[in-house]
Amino acid sequence: MPLYEYRCLNCGKRSSFLRQIGDISIPACPHCGHSRLVRVISRVSVLRSEESRLEDLPAPHNFGDVDENDPKSMARWMKKMGQEMGEDLGPEFDEMVERMESGQSPEEIEESLGSQGDQPPS
Ligand SMILES: [Zn+2]
């Protein structure tokens, strides 16, 4: 399971969470209990030392462009993040991005993905 780092928009503290790939639900801040956390792309900055490349990334300082309540905005950001991570995030991730682009909320998608049961990876 990958470890994701989140930053709290309320108290500004960072926390790390183990998340399943495709799980995009937002955890609550362990420091203040606030639920407006944004994912910090720490792995990318570790992989790429050149600071110039960071301008292209959805880095914490421009997370303000992402509207968590707008699935399409989230989808764009997730897509970009997926590309920048250079990892195959799996068909569920692709499907989620696609469905968010069509305007479905992450909750709806999560629900319908969950109801499909645990299918073994093909
Ligand atoms: Zn907090």
Coordinates of N, CA and C and ligand atoms in Angstrom, one line a residue:
M1 N 0.8 -1.2 0.0 CA 0.0 0.0 0.0 C 0.9 1.3 0.0
P2 N 0.6 2.2 -0.9 CA 1.4 3.4 -0.9 C 1.1 4.3 0.3
L3 N 2.2 5.0 0.6 CA 2.0 6.0 1.7 C 1.9 7.4 1.1
Y4 N 0.8 8.0 1.5 CA 0.5 9.3 0.9 C 0.7 10.4 2.0
E5 N 1.2 11.5 1.6 CA 1.3 12.6 2.6 C 0.2 13.6 2.3
Y6 N -0.4 14.1 3.4 CA -1.4 15.1 3.2 C -1.0 16.3 4.1
R7 N -1.5 17.4 3.6 CA -1.3 18.6 4.4 C -2.7 19.2 4.7
C8 N -2.8 19.6 6.0 CA -4.1 20.1 6.4 C -4.3 21.6 6.1
L9 N -5.4 21.9 5.4 CA -5.6 23.3 5.0 C -6.0 24.2 6.2
N10 N -6.3 23.5 7.3 CA -6.8 24.2 8.5 C -5.6 24.6 9.4
C11 N -4.8 23.6 9.8 CA -3.6 23.9 10.7 C -2.3 23.8 10.0
G12 N -2.3 23.4 8.7 CA -1.1 23.4 7.9 C -0.1 22.3 8.2
K13 N -0.5 21.4 9.1 CA 0.4 20.3 9.5 C 0.3 19.1 8.5
R14 N 1.4 18.4 8.4 CA 1.5 17.3 7.4 C 1.3 16.0 8.2
S15 N 0.6 15.1 7.5 CA 0.4 13.7 8.1 C 0.5 12.7 7.0
S16 N 1.0 11.5 7.3 CA 1.1 10.5 6.3 C 0.0 9.4 6.6
F17 N -0.5 8.9 5.5 CA -1.5 7.9 5.6 C -1.2 6.8 4.6
L18 N -1.4 5.6 5.1 CA -1.4 4.4 4.1 C -2.7 4.3 3.5
R19 N -2.7 4.4 2.1 CA -4.0 4.4 1.4 C -4.0 3.3 0.4
Q20 N -5.1 2.7 0.1 CA -5.2 1.8 -1.0 C -5.2 2.6 -2.3
I21 N -4.6 2.1 -3.3 CA -4.7 2.8 -4.6 C -6.1 2.9 -5.1
G22 N -6.5 4.0 -5.5 CA -7.9 4.2 -5.9 C -8.8 4.7 -4.7
D23 N -8.2 4.7 -3.5 CA -9.0 5.2 -2.4 C -8.7 6.7 -2.3
I24 N -9.6 7.5 -2.7 CA -9.4 8.9 -2.7 C -10.2 9.7 -1.7
S25 N -10.8 8.9 -0.7 CA -11.5 9.6 0.3 C -10.5 10.4 1.1
I26 N -11.0 11.5 1.7 CA -10.0 12.4 2.4 C -10.0 12.0 3.9
P27 N -8.9 11.7 4.4 CA -8.8 11.4 5.8 C -8.9 12.7 6.6
A28 N -9.3 12.5 7.9 CA -9.3 13.7 8.8 C -7.9 14.0 9.3
C29 N -7.7 15.2 9.6 CA -6.4 15.6 10.2 C -6.3 15.1 11.6
P30 N -5.2 14.4 11.9 CA -5.0 13.8 13.2 C -4.6 14.9 14.2
H31 N -4.3 16.1 13.7 CA -3.8 17.2 14.6 C -5.0 18.0 15.1
C32 N -5.9 18.3 14.1 CA -7.0 19.2 14.5 C -8.4 18.6 14.2
G33 N -8.4 17.5 13.5 CA -9.7 16.8 13.2 C -10.4 17.4 12.0
H34 N -9.8 18.4 11.4 CA -10.4 19.0 10.2 C -10.3 18.0 9.0
S35 N -11.2 18.1 8.1 CA -11.2 17.2 7.0 C -10.8 17.8 5.7
R36 N -10.3 19.0 5.7 CA -9.8 19.6 4.4 C -8.3 19.4 4.3
L37 N -8.0 18.1 3.9 CA -6.6 17.8 3.7 C -6.3 17.7 2.2
V38 N -5.2 18.1 1.8 CA -4.8 18.0 0.4 C -3.6 17.1 0.3
R39 N -3.5 16.3 -0.8 CA -2.4 15.4 -0.9 C -1.1 16.1 -1.3
V40 N -0.1 15.8 -0.6 CA 1.2 16.4 -0.9 C 2.0 15.4 -1.8
I41 N 2.6 15.9 -2.9 CA 3.2 15.0 -3.8 C 4.7 14.9 -3.4
S42 N 4.9 14.2 -2.3 CA 6.3 14.1 -1.8 C 7.1 13.2 -2.6
R43 N 6.5 12.1 -3.1 CA 7.3 11.1 -3.8 C 7.9 11.7 -5.1
V44 N 7.1 12.6 -5.7 CA 7.6 13.2 -7.0 C 8.8 14.1 -6.7
S45 N 8.7 14.9 -5.7 CA 9.8 15.8 -5.4 C 11.1 15.0 -5.0
V46 N 10.9 13.8 -4.4 CA 12.0 13.0 -4.1 C 12.7 12.4 -5.3
L47 N 11.8 12.0 -6.2 CA 12.3 11.3 -7.5 C 13.0 12.3 -8.4
R48 N 12.5 13.6 -8.3 CA 13.1 14.6 -9.2 C 13.7 15.7 -8.4
S49 N 15.0 15.7 -8.5 CA 15.6 16.7 -7.6 C 15.6 18.1 -8.3
E50 N 15.5 18.2 -9.6 CA 15.6 19.5 -10.3 C 14.4 20.3 -9.9
E51 N 14.6 21.4 -9.3 CA 13.5 22.2 -8.9 C 12.7 22.8 -10.0
S52 N 13.4 22.9 -11.2 CA 12.7 23.5 -12.3 C 11.5 22.7 -12.7
R53 N 11.6 21.4 -12.6 CA 10.5 20.5 -13.0 C 9.3 20.7 -12.1
L54 N 9.5 21.2 -10.9 CA 8.5 21.3 -9.9 C 7.4 22.3 -10.4
E55 N 7.8 23.2 -11.2 CA 6.8 24.1 -11.7 C 5.7 23.5 -12.5
D56 N 6.0 22.3 -13.1 CA 5.0 21.6 -13.9 C 4.1 20.8 -13.0
L57 N 4.4 20.6 -11.7 CA 3.7 19.7 -10.9 C 2.5 20.4 -10.2
P58 N 1.5 19.6 -9.8 CA 0.5 20.1 -9.0 C 1.0 20.2 -7.6
A59 N 1.9 21.0 -7.3 CA 2.6 21.1 -6.1 C 1.7 21.8 -5.0
P60 N 2.0 21.6 -3.8 CA 1.2 22.1 -2.7 C 0.8 23.6 -2.8
H61 N 1.8 24.4 -3.4 CA 1.5 25.8 -3.4 C 0.4 26.2 -4.4
N62 N 0.2 25.3 -5.4 CA -0.9 25.6 -6.3 C -2.1 24.7 -6.2
F63 N -2.2 24.0 -5.1 CA -3.3 23.1 -4.8 C -4.6 23.9 -4.8
G64 N -4.5 25.2 -4.7 CA -5.7 26.1 -4.6 C -6.5 26.0 -5.9
D65 N -5.9 25.5 -7.0 CA -6.6 25.3 -8.2 C -7.6 24.2 -8.2
V66 N -7.4 23.3 -7.2 CA -8.2 22.1 -7.2 C -9.4 22.3 -6.3
D67 N -10.6 22.2 -6.9 CA -11.8 22.3 -6.1 C -12.3 20.9 -5.7
E68 N -12.1 20.5 -4.4 CA -12.5 19.2 -4.0 C -13.9 18.9 -4.2
N69 N -14.7 19.9 -4.3 CA -16.2 19.6 -4.5 C -16.5 19.6 -6.0
D70 N -15.5 19.8 -6.9 CA -15.8 19.7 -8.3 C -15.0 18.5 -8.9
P71 N -15.8 17.4 -9.1 CA -15.2 16.2 -9.6 C -14.3 16.4 -10.8
K72 N -14.7 17.3 -11.7 CA -14.0 17.5 -12.9 C -12.6 18.2 -12.6
S73 N -12.6 19.1 -11.7 CA -11.4 19.7 -11.2 C -10.5 18.7 -10.6
M74 N -11.0 17.8 -9.8 CA -10.3 16.8 -9.1 C -9.7 15.8 -10.1
A75 N -10.5 15.5 -11.1 CA -10.1 14.5 -12.2 C -8.9 15.0 -12.9
R76 N -9.0 16.3 -13.3 CA -7.8 16.9 -14.0 C -6.5 16.8 -13.2
W77 N -6.7 17.1 -11.9 CA -5.6 17.1 -11.0 C -5.0 15.6 -10.8
M78 N -6.0 14.7 -10.6 CA -5.5 13.3 -10.4 C -4.8 12.8 -11.6
K79 N -5.3 13.2 -12.8 CA -4.7 12.7 -14.0 C -3.3 13.2 -14.1
K80 N -3.2 14.5 -13.8 CA -1.8 15.1 -13.9 C -0.9 14.5 -12.9
M81 N -1.4 14.2 -11.7 CA -0.6 13.6 -10.6 C -0.2 12.2 -11.1
G82 N -1.1 11.5 -11.7 CA -0.8 10.1 -12.1 C 0.3 10.1 -13.1
Q83 N 0.2 11.1 -14.1 CA 1.2 11.2 -15.1 C 2.6 11.6 -14.5
E84 N 2.5 12.5 -13.5 CA 3.8 12.9 -12.9 C 4.4 11.9 -12.1
M85 N 3.6 11.0 -11.5 CA 4.2 10.0 -10.7 C 4.8 8.9 -11.6
G86 N 4.4 8.8 -12.8 CA 4.9 7.9 -13.8 C 4.7 6.5 -13.4
E87 N 3.6 6.2 -12.7 CA 3.2 4.9 -12.3 C 1.9 4.5 -12.9
D88 N 1.8 3.2 -13.1 CA 0.5 2.7 -13.5 C -0.4 2.6 -12.2
L89 N -1.3 3.4 -12.1 CA -2.1 3.5 -10.9 C -3.3 2.5 -11.0
G90 N -3.4 1.8 -12.1 CA -4.4 0.7 -12.2 C -5.7 1.2 -12.9
P91 N -6.4 0.2 -13.4 CA -7.6 0.5 -14.1 C -8.7 1.2 -13.2
E92 N -8.7 0.9 -11.9 CA -9.6 1.6 -11.1 C -9.4 3.1 -11.0
F93 N -8.1 3.5 -11.0 CA -7.8 4.9 -11.0 C -8.2 5.5 -12.3
D94 N -7.9 4.9 -13.4 CA -8.3 5.4 -14.7 C -9.8 5.6 -14.8
E95 N -10.5 4.5 -14.3 CA -12.0 4.6 -14.3 C -12.5 5.7 -13.5
M96 N -11.9 5.9 -12.3 CA -12.3 6.9 -11.4 C -12.2 8.3 -12.0
V97 N -11.0 8.5 -12.6 CA -10.7 9.8 -13.3 C -11.7 10.0 -14.4
E98 N -12.0 9.0 -15.2 CA -12.9 9.1 -16.3 C -14.3 9.5 -15.8
R99 N -14.7 8.8 -14.7 CA -16.1 9.0 -14.2 C -16.2 10.4 -13.5
M100 N -15.1 10.8 -12.9 CA -15.1 12.1 -12.3 C -15.2 13.2 -13.3
E101 N -14.5 12.9 -14.5 CA -14.6 13.9 -15.6 C -16.0 14.0 -16.1
S102 N -16.7 12.9 -16.0 CA -18.1 13.0 -16.5 C -19.0 13.6 -15.4
G103 N -18.5 14.0 -14.3 CA -19.2 14.7 -13.3 C -19.7 13.9 -12.1
Q104 N -19.3 12.7 -12.0 CA -19.7 11.9 -10.8 C -18.8 12.3 -9.6
S105 N -19.4 12.2 -8.4 CA -18.6 12.6 -7.2 C -17.8 11.3 -6.8
P106 N -16.7 11.6 -6.1 CA -15.8 10.5 -5.7 C -16.6 9.5 -4.8
E107 N -17.5 10.0 -4.0 CA -18.3 9.2 -3.2 C -19.2 8.2 -4.0
E108 N -19.8 8.7 -5.0 CA -20.6 7.8 -5.9 C -19.7 6.7 -6.5
I109 N -18.6 7.2 -7.0 CA -17.7 6.2 -7.7 C -17.2 5.2 -6.7
E110 N -16.8 5.6 -5.6 CA -16.3 4.7 -4.6 C -17.3 3.7 -4.2
E111 N -18.5 4.1 -4.1 CA -19.6 3.3 -3.7 C -19.8 2.2 -4.8
S112 N -19.8 2.6 -6.1 CA -20.1 1.7 -7.1 C -18.9 0.8 -7.4
L113 N -17.7 1.3 -7.1 CA -16.5 0.4 -7.3 C -16.6 -0.6 -6.2
G114 N -16.9 -0.2 -5.0 CA -16.9 -1.1 -3.8 C -18.0 -2.2 -4.0
S115 N -19.1 -1.9 -4.7 CA -20.2 -2.9 -4.8 C -19.8 -3.9 -5.9
Q116 N -18.7 -3.7 -6.6 CA -18.3 -4.7 -7.6 C -17.6 -5.8 -6.9
G117 N -17.3 -5.7 -5.7 CA -16.6 -6.8 -5.0 C -15.1 -6.7 -5.2
D118 N -14.4 -7.7 -4.6 CA -13.0 -7.7 -4.8 C -12.6 -8.6 -6.0
Q119 N -12.4 -8.0 -7.1 CA -12.0 -8.7 -8.2 C -10.5 -8.8 -8.3
P120 N -10.0 -10.0 -8.5 CA -8.5 -10.1 -8.6 C -8.0 -9.3 -9.8
P121 N -6.8 -8.7 -9.6 CA -6.2 -7.9 -10.7 C -5.9 -8.8 -11.9
S122 N -6.3 -8.3 -13.1 CA -6.1 -9.1 -14.3 C -4.7 -8.9 -14.8
Ligands
ZN1 ZN -5.2 20.1 10.9

